[in-house]
C-alpha atoms as a PDB file:
ATOM      1  CA  MET A   1     -13.862 -18.209 -64.363  1.00  0.00           C
ATOM      2  CA  SER A   2     -14.531 -15.416 -62.053  1.00  0.00           C
ATOM      3  CA  TRP A   3     -12.398 -14.425 -59.062  1.00  0.00           C
ATOM      4  CA  TRP A   4     -15.132 -15.441 -56.552  1.00  0.00           C
ATOM      5  CA  LYS A   5     -15.299 -19.014 -58.104  1.00  0.00           C
ATOM      6  CA  ARG A   6     -11.554 -19.405 -58.192  1.00  0.00           C
ATOM      7  CA  ASN A   7     -11.107 -18.342 -54.429  1.00  0.00           C
ATOM      8  CA  TRP A   8     -14.248 -19.482 -52.752  1.00  0.00           C
ATOM      9  CA  ARG A   9     -12.329 -21.962 -50.603  1.00  0.00           C
ATOM     10  CA  TRP A  10      -9.976 -19.391 -49.348  1.00  0.00           C
ATOM     11  CA  LEU A  11     -12.961 -17.144 -48.503  1.00  0.00           C
ATOM     12  CA  ILE A  12     -14.281 -19.836 -46.149  1.00  0.00           C
ATOM     13  CA  VAL A  13     -10.976 -20.298 -44.530  1.00  0.00           C
ATOM     14  CA  LEU A  14     -10.281 -16.557 -44.187  1.00  0.00           C
ATOM     15  CA  PRO A  15     -12.599 -15.875 -41.121  1.00  0.00           C
ATOM     16  CA  ILE A  16     -11.096 -19.034 -39.304  1.00  0.00           C
ATOM     17  CA  ALA A  17      -7.570 -17.615 -40.001  1.00  0.00           C
ATOM     18  CA  VAL A  18      -8.540 -14.206 -38.723  1.00  0.00           C
ATOM     19  CA  VAL A  19      -9.849 -15.697 -35.429  1.00  0.00           C
ATOM     20  CA  ALA A  20      -6.811 -17.930 -34.896  1.00  0.00           C
ATOM     21  CA  ALA A  21      -4.474 -14.986 -35.480  1.00  0.00           C
ATOM     22  CA  GLY A  22      -6.349 -12.829 -33.031  1.00  0.00           C
ATOM     23  CA  PHE A  23      -6.367 -15.630 -30.446  1.00  0.00           C
ATOM     24  CA  ALA A  24      -2.635 -16.168 -30.957  1.00  0.00           C
ATOM     25  CA  SER A  25      -1.811 -12.510 -30.508  1.00  0.00           C
ATOM     26  CA  SER A  26      -3.944 -12.061 -27.576  1.00  0.00           C
ATOM     27  CA  HIS A  27      -1.498 -14.053 -25.240  1.00  0.00           C
ATOM     28  CA  ARG A  28       0.703 -10.890 -25.119  1.00  0.00           C
ATOM     29  CA  LEU A  29      -2.135  -8.626 -24.173  1.00  0.00           C
ATOM     30  CA  LEU A  30      -3.098 -11.124 -21.370  1.00  0.00           C
ATOM     31  CA  GLU A  31       0.539 -10.870 -20.049  1.00  0.00           C
ATOM     32  CA  ILE A  32       0.413  -7.106 -20.166  1.00  0.00           C
ATOM     33  CA  TYR A  33      -2.987  -6.726 -18.542  1.00  0.00           C
ATOM     34  CA  TRP A  34      -3.085  -9.887 -16.368  1.00  0.00           C
ATOM     35  CA  PRO A  35       0.567 -10.798 -15.605  1.00  0.00           C
ATOM     36  CA  SER A  36       1.062 -14.346 -14.577  1.00  0.00           C
ATOM     37  CA  ASP A  37       4.780 -14.479 -14.215  1.00  0.00           C
ATOM     38  CA  PRO A  38       7.025 -13.264 -11.349  1.00  0.00           C
ATOM     39  CA  THR A  39       8.923 -10.440 -12.930  1.00  0.00           C
ATOM     40  CA  SER A  40       8.982  -7.635 -10.355  1.00  0.00           C
ATOM     41  CA  GLU A  41      10.954  -8.805  -7.348  1.00  0.00           C
ATOM     42  CA  VAL A  42      10.631  -7.125  -3.955  1.00  0.00           C
ATOM     43  CA  ALA A  43      13.803  -6.225  -2.110  1.00  0.00           C
ATOM     44  CA  VAL A  44      14.594  -8.348   0.938  1.00  0.00           C
ATOM     45  CA  GLU A  45      16.582  -6.536   3.683  1.00  0.00           C
ATOM     46  CA  SER A  46      17.496  -8.482   6.974  1.00  0.00           C
ATOM     47  CA  GLU A  47      15.063 -11.336   6.091  1.00  0.00           C
ATOM     48  CA  THR A  48      12.149  -8.846   5.642  1.00  0.00           C
ATOM     49  CA  ALA A  49      10.523  -7.726   2.482  1.00  0.00           C
ATOM     50  CA  HIS A  50       7.998  -4.850   2.245  1.00  0.00           C
ATOM     51  CA  TYR A  51       5.560  -6.271  -0.199  1.00  0.00           C
ATOM     52  CA  THR A  52       3.324  -3.743  -1.852  1.00  0.00           C
ATOM     53  CA  SER A  53       0.876  -4.438  -4.727  1.00  0.00           C
ATOM     54  CA  SER A  54      -2.614  -3.606  -6.049  1.00  0.00           C
ATOM     55  CA  LEU A  55      -5.575  -5.716  -6.245  1.00  0.00           C
ATOM     56  CA  THR A  56      -8.636  -4.697  -8.424  1.00  0.00           C
ATOM     57  CA  ASN A  57     -11.961  -6.288  -8.122  1.00  0.00           C
ATOM     58  CA  ALA A  58     -15.352  -5.023  -9.334  1.00  0.00           C
ATOM     59  CA  GLY A  59     -13.722  -1.844 -10.420  1.00  0.00           C
ATOM     60  CA  VAL A  60     -12.348  -1.030  -7.152  1.00  0.00           C
ATOM     61  CA  THR A  61      -8.567  -1.036  -6.415  1.00  0.00           C
ATOM     62  CA  TYR A  62      -7.152  -2.148  -3.064  1.00  0.00           C
ATOM     63  CA  GLU A  63      -3.637  -1.510  -2.030  1.00  0.00           C
ATOM     64  CA  ARG A  64      -1.560  -4.117  -0.156  1.00  0.00           C
ATOM     65  CA  ALA A  65       1.370  -3.120   2.064  1.00  0.00           C
ATOM     66  CA  ILE A  66       2.586  -6.187   4.030  1.00  0.00           C
ATOM     67  CA  ASP A  67       6.029  -6.657   5.727  1.00  0.00           C
ATOM     68  CA  VAL A  68       6.989 -10.349   5.380  1.00  0.00           C
ATOM     69  CA  THR A  69       9.812 -11.808   7.560  1.00  0.00           C
ATOM     70  CA  PHE A  70      11.072 -15.303   6.791  1.00  0.00           C
ATOM     71  CA  ASP A  71      11.713 -16.962  10.086  1.00  0.00           C
ATOM     72  CA  GLY A  72      13.118 -20.307   8.795  1.00  0.00           C
ATOM     73  CA  ALA A  73      12.280 -23.705   7.508  1.00  0.00           C
ATOM     74  CA  GLN A  74      12.296 -27.148   9.076  1.00  0.00           C
ATOM     75  CA  ILE A  75      11.247 -30.670   8.279  1.00  0.00           C
ATOM     76  CA  VAL A  76       8.068 -31.806  10.042  1.00  0.00           C
ATOM     77  CA  GLU A  77       6.010 -34.995  10.191  1.00  0.00           C
ATOM     78  CA  SER A  78       2.711 -33.478   9.726  1.00  0.00           C
ATOM     79  CA  VAL A  79       0.700 -30.045  10.093  1.00  0.00           C
ATOM     80  CA  GLU A  80      -3.015 -30.106  10.580  1.00  0.00           C
ATOM     81  CA  GLY A  81      -3.383 -33.655   9.345  1.00  0.00           C
ATOM     82  CA  LEU A  82      -1.298 -33.039   6.191  1.00  0.00           C
ATOM     83  CA  THR A  83       1.656 -35.468   5.508  1.00  0.00           C
ATOM     84  CA  ALA A  84       3.975 -36.008   2.588  1.00  0.00           C
ATOM     85  CA  VAL A  85       3.615 -39.049   0.319  1.00  0.00           C
ATOM     86  CA  GLU A  86       6.183 -41.741   0.291  1.00  0.00           C
ATOM     87  CA  GLY A  87       9.352 -40.554  -1.273  1.00  0.00           C
ATOM     88  CA  ALA A  88       8.935 -36.872  -0.099  1.00  0.00           C
ATOM     89  CA  ARG A  89       9.481 -34.860   3.123  1.00  0.00           C
ATOM     90  CA  LEU A  90       7.124 -32.179   4.421  1.00  0.00           C
ATOM     91  CA  TRP A  91       8.802 -28.818   4.978  1.00  0.00           C
ATOM     92  CA  ALA A  92       7.349 -26.082   7.079  1.00  0.00           C
ATOM     93  CA  PHE A  93       8.171 -22.459   6.148  1.00  0.00           C
ATOM     94  CA  ASP A  94       7.582 -20.031   8.968  1.00  0.00           C
ATOM     95  CA  PHE A  95       6.804 -16.288   8.419  1.00  0.00           C
ATOM     96  CA  THR A  96       6.069 -13.301  10.582  1.00  0.00           C
ATOM     97  CA  MET A  97       3.796 -10.726   8.844  1.00  0.00           C
ATOM     98  CA  ALA A  98       2.750  -7.260   9.712  1.00  0.00           C
ATOM     99  CA  ALA A  99       0.062  -5.111   8.192  1.00  0.00           C
ATOM    100  CA  ASP A 100      -2.626  -2.562   8.933  1.00  0.00           C
ATOM    101  CA  PRO A 101      -5.642  -4.552  10.066  1.00  0.00           C
ATOM    102  CA  GLU A 102      -7.558  -3.093   7.130  1.00  0.00           C
ATOM    103  CA  VAL A 103      -5.243  -4.390   4.583  1.00  0.00           C
ATOM    104  CA  ILE A 104      -6.464  -7.454   2.688  1.00  0.00           C
ATOM    105  CA  ALA A 105      -3.939 -10.117   3.389  1.00  0.00           C
ATOM    106  CA  ASP A 106      -5.536 -13.403   2.546  1.00  0.00           C
ATOM    107  CA  GLY A 107      -4.635 -15.375  -0.553  1.00  0.00           C
ATOM    108  CA  CYS A 108      -0.889 -15.464  -0.774  1.00  0.00           C
ATOM    109  CA  THR A 109       1.142 -18.145  -2.584  1.00  0.00           C
ATOM    110  CA  VAL A 110       4.165 -19.901  -1.080  1.00  0.00           C
ATOM    111  CA  ILE A 111       6.505 -21.859  -3.374  1.00  0.00           C
ATOM    112  CA  ALA A 112       9.771 -23.565  -2.682  1.00  0.00           C
ATOM    113  CA  LEU A 113      12.556 -23.658  -5.222  1.00  0.00           C
ATOM    114  CA  ASP A 114      15.486 -26.002  -5.330  1.00  0.00           C
ATOM    115  CA  SER A 115      19.070 -25.274  -6.577  1.00  0.00           C
ATOM    116  CA  ASP A 116      18.072 -26.006 -10.143  1.00  0.00           C
ATOM    117  CA  GLY A 117      15.026 -23.693  -9.941  1.00  0.00           C
ATOM    118  CA  ARG A 118      12.436 -26.328  -9.995  1.00  0.00           C
ATOM    119  CA  GLN A 119       9.387 -25.332  -8.114  1.00  0.00           C
ATOM    120  CA  TYR A 120       7.390 -27.138  -5.420  1.00  0.00           C
ATOM    121  CA  PHE A 121       3.831 -26.152  -4.541  1.00  0.00           C
ATOM    122  CA  PRO A 122       1.747 -26.425  -1.437  1.00  0.00           C
ATOM    123  CA  ARG A 123      -0.677 -29.502  -1.378  1.00  0.00           C
ATOM    124  CA  ALA A 124       1.260 -31.305  -4.131  1.00  0.00           C
ATOM    125  CA  ALA A 125       2.597 -34.740  -3.166  1.00  0.00           C
ATOM    126  CA  THR A 126       0.704 -34.648   0.190  1.00  0.00           C
ATOM    127  CA  ARG A 127      -1.995 -36.546   1.899  1.00  0.00           C
ATOM    128  CA  GLN A 128      -4.694 -35.042   4.024  1.00  0.00           C
ATOM    129  CA  ASP A 129      -6.296 -36.575   7.073  1.00  0.00           C
ATOM    130  CA  VAL A 130      -9.931 -35.850   6.705  1.00  0.00           C
ATOM    131  CA  SER A 131     -10.622 -36.171  10.233  1.00  0.00           C
ATOM    132  CA  ALA A 132      -8.342 -33.192  10.972  1.00  0.00           C
ATOM    133  CA  GLY A 133     -10.469 -30.794   9.110  1.00  0.00           C
ATOM    134  CA  ALA A 134      -9.860 -28.686   6.040  1.00  0.00           C
ATOM    135  CA  LEU A 135      -6.620 -26.651   5.864  1.00  0.00           C
ATOM    136  CA  VAL A 136      -7.078 -22.945   6.192  1.00  0.00           C
ATOM    137  CA  ASP A 137      -5.432 -19.958   4.387  1.00  0.00           C
ATOM    138  CA  SER A 138      -1.795 -20.013   5.574  1.00  0.00           C
ATOM    139  CA  CYS A 139      -1.465 -16.293   5.040  1.00  0.00           C
ATOM    140  CA  VAL A 140      -3.648 -15.121   7.771  1.00  0.00           C
ATOM    141  CA  PRO A 141      -4.537 -16.167  11.355  1.00  0.00           C
ATOM    142  CA  PHE A 142      -7.643 -18.421  11.437  1.00  0.00           C
ATOM    143  CA  GLY A 143     -10.674 -16.608  12.712  1.00  0.00           C
ATOM    144  CA  ALA A 144      -8.988 -13.297  12.484  1.00  0.00           C
ATOM    145  CA  GLU A 145      -8.428 -13.022   8.743  1.00  0.00           C
ATOM    146  CA  GLY A 146      -9.237  -9.427   8.434  1.00  0.00           C
ATOM    147  CA  PRO A 147     -11.117  -8.001   5.613  1.00  0.00           C
ATOM    148  CA  THR A 148     -11.610 -10.320   2.612  1.00  0.00           C
ATOM    149  CA  ILE A 149     -13.366  -9.760  -0.725  1.00  0.00           C
ATOM    150  CA  ASP A 150     -16.664 -11.439  -1.904  1.00  0.00           C
ATOM    151  CA  TYR A 151     -15.414 -12.071  -5.408  1.00  0.00           C
ATOM    152  CA  PHE A 152     -19.124 -12.351  -6.640  1.00  0.00           C
ATOM    153  CA  SER A 153     -20.399  -9.107  -5.158  1.00  0.00           C
ATOM    154  CA  GLY A 154     -17.211  -7.312  -4.756  1.00  0.00           C
ATOM    155  CA  GLU A 155     -18.036  -6.319  -1.155  1.00  0.00           C
ATOM    156  CA  LEU A 156     -15.492  -6.458   1.577  1.00  0.00           C
ATOM    157  CA  ILE A 157     -16.288  -8.975   4.535  1.00  0.00           C
ATOM    158  CA  ASP A 158     -14.704  -8.332   7.899  1.00  0.00           C
ATOM    159  CA  SER A 159     -13.691 -11.326   9.983  1.00  0.00           C
ATOM    160  CA  ALA A 160     -15.449 -11.915  13.268  1.00  0.00           C
ATOM    161  CA  THR A 161     -12.188 -11.025  15.013  1.00  0.00           C
ATOM    162  CA  PRO A 162      -9.972  -8.117  13.739  1.00  0.00           C
ATOM    163  CA  ARG A 163      -6.669  -9.164  12.558  1.00  0.00           C
ATOM    164  CA  PRO A 164      -3.663  -8.121  14.632  1.00  0.00           C
ATOM    165  CA  ALA A 165      -1.004  -5.754  13.318  1.00  0.00           C
ATOM    166  CA  GLN A 166       1.499  -8.611  13.429  1.00  0.00           C
ATOM    167  CA  TRP A 167       1.127 -12.351  13.213  1.00  0.00           C
ATOM    168  CA  THR A 168       2.881 -15.654  12.352  1.00  0.00           C
ATOM    169  CA  THR A 169       2.135 -18.122   9.717  1.00  0.00           C
ATOM    170  CA  THR A 170       3.385 -21.453   8.449  1.00  0.00           C
ATOM    171  CA  SER A 171       3.136 -22.847   4.891  1.00  0.00           C
ATOM    172  CA  VAL A 172       3.895 -26.623   4.279  1.00  0.00           C
ATOM    173  CA  ILE A 173       5.216 -28.064   1.033  1.00  0.00           C
ATOM    174  CA  ALA A 174       6.206 -31.515   0.197  1.00  0.00           C
ATOM    175  CA  ILE A 175       9.740 -31.801  -1.510  1.00  0.00           C
ATOM    176  CA  PRO A 176      11.165 -35.032  -2.707  1.00  0.00           C
ATOM    177  CA  ASP A 177      13.747 -36.906  -0.571  1.00  0.00           C
ATOM    178  CA  GLY A 178      17.205 -35.850  -1.130  1.00  0.00           C
ATOM    179  CA  VAL A 179      16.195 -32.347  -2.439  1.00  0.00           C
ATOM    180  CA  GLU A 180      16.908 -29.383  -0.335  1.00  0.00           C
ATOM    181  CA  PRO A 181      14.911 -26.085  -0.917  1.00  0.00           C
ATOM    182  CA  ARG A 182      17.283 -23.066  -1.599  1.00  0.00           C
ATOM    183  CA  THR A 183      14.634 -20.324  -1.888  1.00  0.00           C
ATOM    184  CA  VAL A 184      11.145 -19.765  -0.707  1.00  0.00           C
ATOM    185  CA  ARG A 185       9.045 -17.403  -2.725  1.00  0.00           C
ATOM    186  CA  ILE A 186       5.892 -15.587  -1.513  1.00  0.00           C
ATOM    187  CA  TYR A 187       3.451 -13.390  -3.485  1.00  0.00           C
ATOM    188  CA  TRP A 188      -0.117 -12.054  -3.540  1.00  0.00           C
ATOM    189  CA  ASP A 189      -0.453 -10.250  -6.860  1.00  0.00           C
ATOM    190  CA  LEU A 190       1.913 -11.164  -9.677  1.00  0.00           C
ATOM    191  CA  PRO A 191       4.097  -9.917 -10.925  1.00  0.00           C
ATOM    192  CA  ARG A 192       5.279  -8.718  -7.576  1.00  0.00           C
ATOM    193  CA  TYR A 193       7.101 -11.408  -5.519  1.00  0.00           C
ATOM    194  CA  ALA A 194       9.626 -11.764  -2.725  1.00  0.00           C
ATOM    195  CA  ASP A 195      12.410 -14.519  -2.652  1.00  0.00           C
ATOM    196  CA  PHE A 196      14.071 -15.533   0.581  1.00  0.00           C
ATOM    197  CA  PRO A 197      17.192 -17.713   0.825  1.00  0.00           C
ATOM    198  CA  VAL A 198      16.510 -20.934   2.858  1.00  0.00           C
ATOM    199  CA  ARG A 199      19.714 -21.388   5.134  1.00  0.00           C
END
């Protein structure tokens, strides 16, 4: 019996195994070229972090440089029609931000962490009153967002009103009853992130 006849089944399986091996090993490449974990912490001094990162879209790289100051956290009943579901409380995390009006500052992510490291994300375990309108980006002032990117064309779009050099924002997160946030994390472009203790 020839080698081809003895091994024809393995020859059919071989391309599938090669594709599966390539897919399994590509995860590390994605982590290198498209980091998805917070691994580069920005130093916080006197409640302020000087957040710097790069954003690349359509072959163009934009630099971010944003000073972020954590102003505190408090429990609230609702914000812009957003309330927590039963069994949770709505926390408001206040920030003061400062950046050149030409810096792209929209699209930040704010996460609360408890003492066990569990993460709580915006909009989870919440209800939205549709009559209050849609929530806007909590990173930038409504109507004065500054430049944003059209991700389809890659073009920059300026807001109707220029963004001020300094502004305040509030991010709201529902956290289960009896759980206290210990840290609030903010980032625009992973792996860069800043952690602030919640006092």
